[in-house]
XYZ file of C-alpha atoms in Angstrom:
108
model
C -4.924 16.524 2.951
C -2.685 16.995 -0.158
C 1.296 15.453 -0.960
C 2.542 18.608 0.211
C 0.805 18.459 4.286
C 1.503 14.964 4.313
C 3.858 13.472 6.587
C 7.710 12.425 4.669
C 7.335 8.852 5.421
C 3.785 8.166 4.367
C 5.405 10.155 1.055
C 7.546 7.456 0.379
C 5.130 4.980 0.537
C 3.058 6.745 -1.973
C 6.191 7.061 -4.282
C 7.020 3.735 -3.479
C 3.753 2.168 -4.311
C 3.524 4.986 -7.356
C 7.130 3.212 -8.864
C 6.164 -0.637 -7.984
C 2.842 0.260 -10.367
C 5.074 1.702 -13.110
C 8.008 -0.440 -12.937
C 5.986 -4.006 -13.734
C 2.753 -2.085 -15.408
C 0.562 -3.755 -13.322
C -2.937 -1.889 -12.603
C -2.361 -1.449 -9.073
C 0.046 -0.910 -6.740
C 0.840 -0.654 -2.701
C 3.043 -0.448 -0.155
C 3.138 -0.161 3.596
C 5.170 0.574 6.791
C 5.326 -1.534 9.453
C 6.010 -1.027 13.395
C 9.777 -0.646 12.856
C 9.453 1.675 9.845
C 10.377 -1.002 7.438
C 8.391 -0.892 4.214
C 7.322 -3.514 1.980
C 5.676 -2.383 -1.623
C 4.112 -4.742 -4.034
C 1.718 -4.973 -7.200
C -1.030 -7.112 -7.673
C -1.320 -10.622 -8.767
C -3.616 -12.007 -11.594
C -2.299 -15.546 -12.330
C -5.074 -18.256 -13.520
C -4.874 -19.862 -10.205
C -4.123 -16.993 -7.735
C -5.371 -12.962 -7.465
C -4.409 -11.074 -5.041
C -4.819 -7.584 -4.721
C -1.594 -4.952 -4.356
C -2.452 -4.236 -0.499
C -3.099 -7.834 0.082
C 0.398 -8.846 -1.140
C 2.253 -6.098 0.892
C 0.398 -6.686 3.801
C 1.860 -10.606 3.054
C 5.263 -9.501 2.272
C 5.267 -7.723 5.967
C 3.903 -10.109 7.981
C 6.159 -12.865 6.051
C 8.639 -10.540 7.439
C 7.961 -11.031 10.803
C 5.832 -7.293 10.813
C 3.249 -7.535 14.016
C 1.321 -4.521 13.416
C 1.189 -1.283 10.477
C 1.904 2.125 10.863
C 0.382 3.271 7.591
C -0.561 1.418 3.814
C -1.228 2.995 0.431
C -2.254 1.861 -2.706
C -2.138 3.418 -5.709
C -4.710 2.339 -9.023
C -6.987 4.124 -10.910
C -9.565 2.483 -9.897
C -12.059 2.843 -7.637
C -9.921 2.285 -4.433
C -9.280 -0.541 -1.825
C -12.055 -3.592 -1.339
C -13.246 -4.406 1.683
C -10.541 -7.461 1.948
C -8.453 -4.875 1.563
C -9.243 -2.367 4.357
C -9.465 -5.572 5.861
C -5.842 -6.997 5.604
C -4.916 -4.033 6.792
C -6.836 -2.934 9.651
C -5.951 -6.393 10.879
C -2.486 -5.129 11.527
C -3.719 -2.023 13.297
C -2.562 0.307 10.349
C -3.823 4.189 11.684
C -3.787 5.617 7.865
C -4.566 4.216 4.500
C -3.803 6.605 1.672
C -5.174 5.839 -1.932
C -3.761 8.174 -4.763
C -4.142 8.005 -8.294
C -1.477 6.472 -10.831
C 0.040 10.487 -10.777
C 0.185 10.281 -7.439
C -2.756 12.839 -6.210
C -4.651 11.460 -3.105
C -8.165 11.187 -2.969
């Protein structure tokens, strides 16, 4: 599956998670779409006393939101790809797809 067959909305969430990265520098970022189609993107967190991965704060950020299941979540890092907590946060919600790209955007 490449940018180009994927679905328009789980484009933006690539994009979105893609400009969240950039904006604060941050070595990953994420964003997903919940039931409604509302979408929530985020970056990680390193503080001394709290980590949190990109995906785990989005999947926060939605269900702080009142979000009851996902639709779809993507993270973008160029690293190796989501943890287990994350596939985790986010299968917990039900999400069908999780897309990981690289910081240029290409999926893998």
């Amino acid at each position: 599956m490449t940018e180009a067959t994927l679905d328009p909305e789980d484009n933006k969430i690539i994009t979105l998670a893609r400009a969240a990265r950039a904006r604060t520098g941050a070595a990953e970022g994420a964003a997903v779409r919940d039931e409604t189609g509302r979408t929530y993107s985020a970056t990680n967190v390193a503080l001394p006393s709290l980590t949190l991965s990109a995906l785990q704060v989005a999947v926060a950020m939605a269900v702080s939101s009142g979000a009851e299941s996902l639709e779809a979540a993507a993270l973008v890092t160029a690293g190796e790809g989501p943890s287990e907590a994350d596939r985790a946060a986010v299968t917990d919600l039900g999400a069908k797809a999780l897309f990981t790209a690289g910081p240029d955007g290409t999926l893998r």
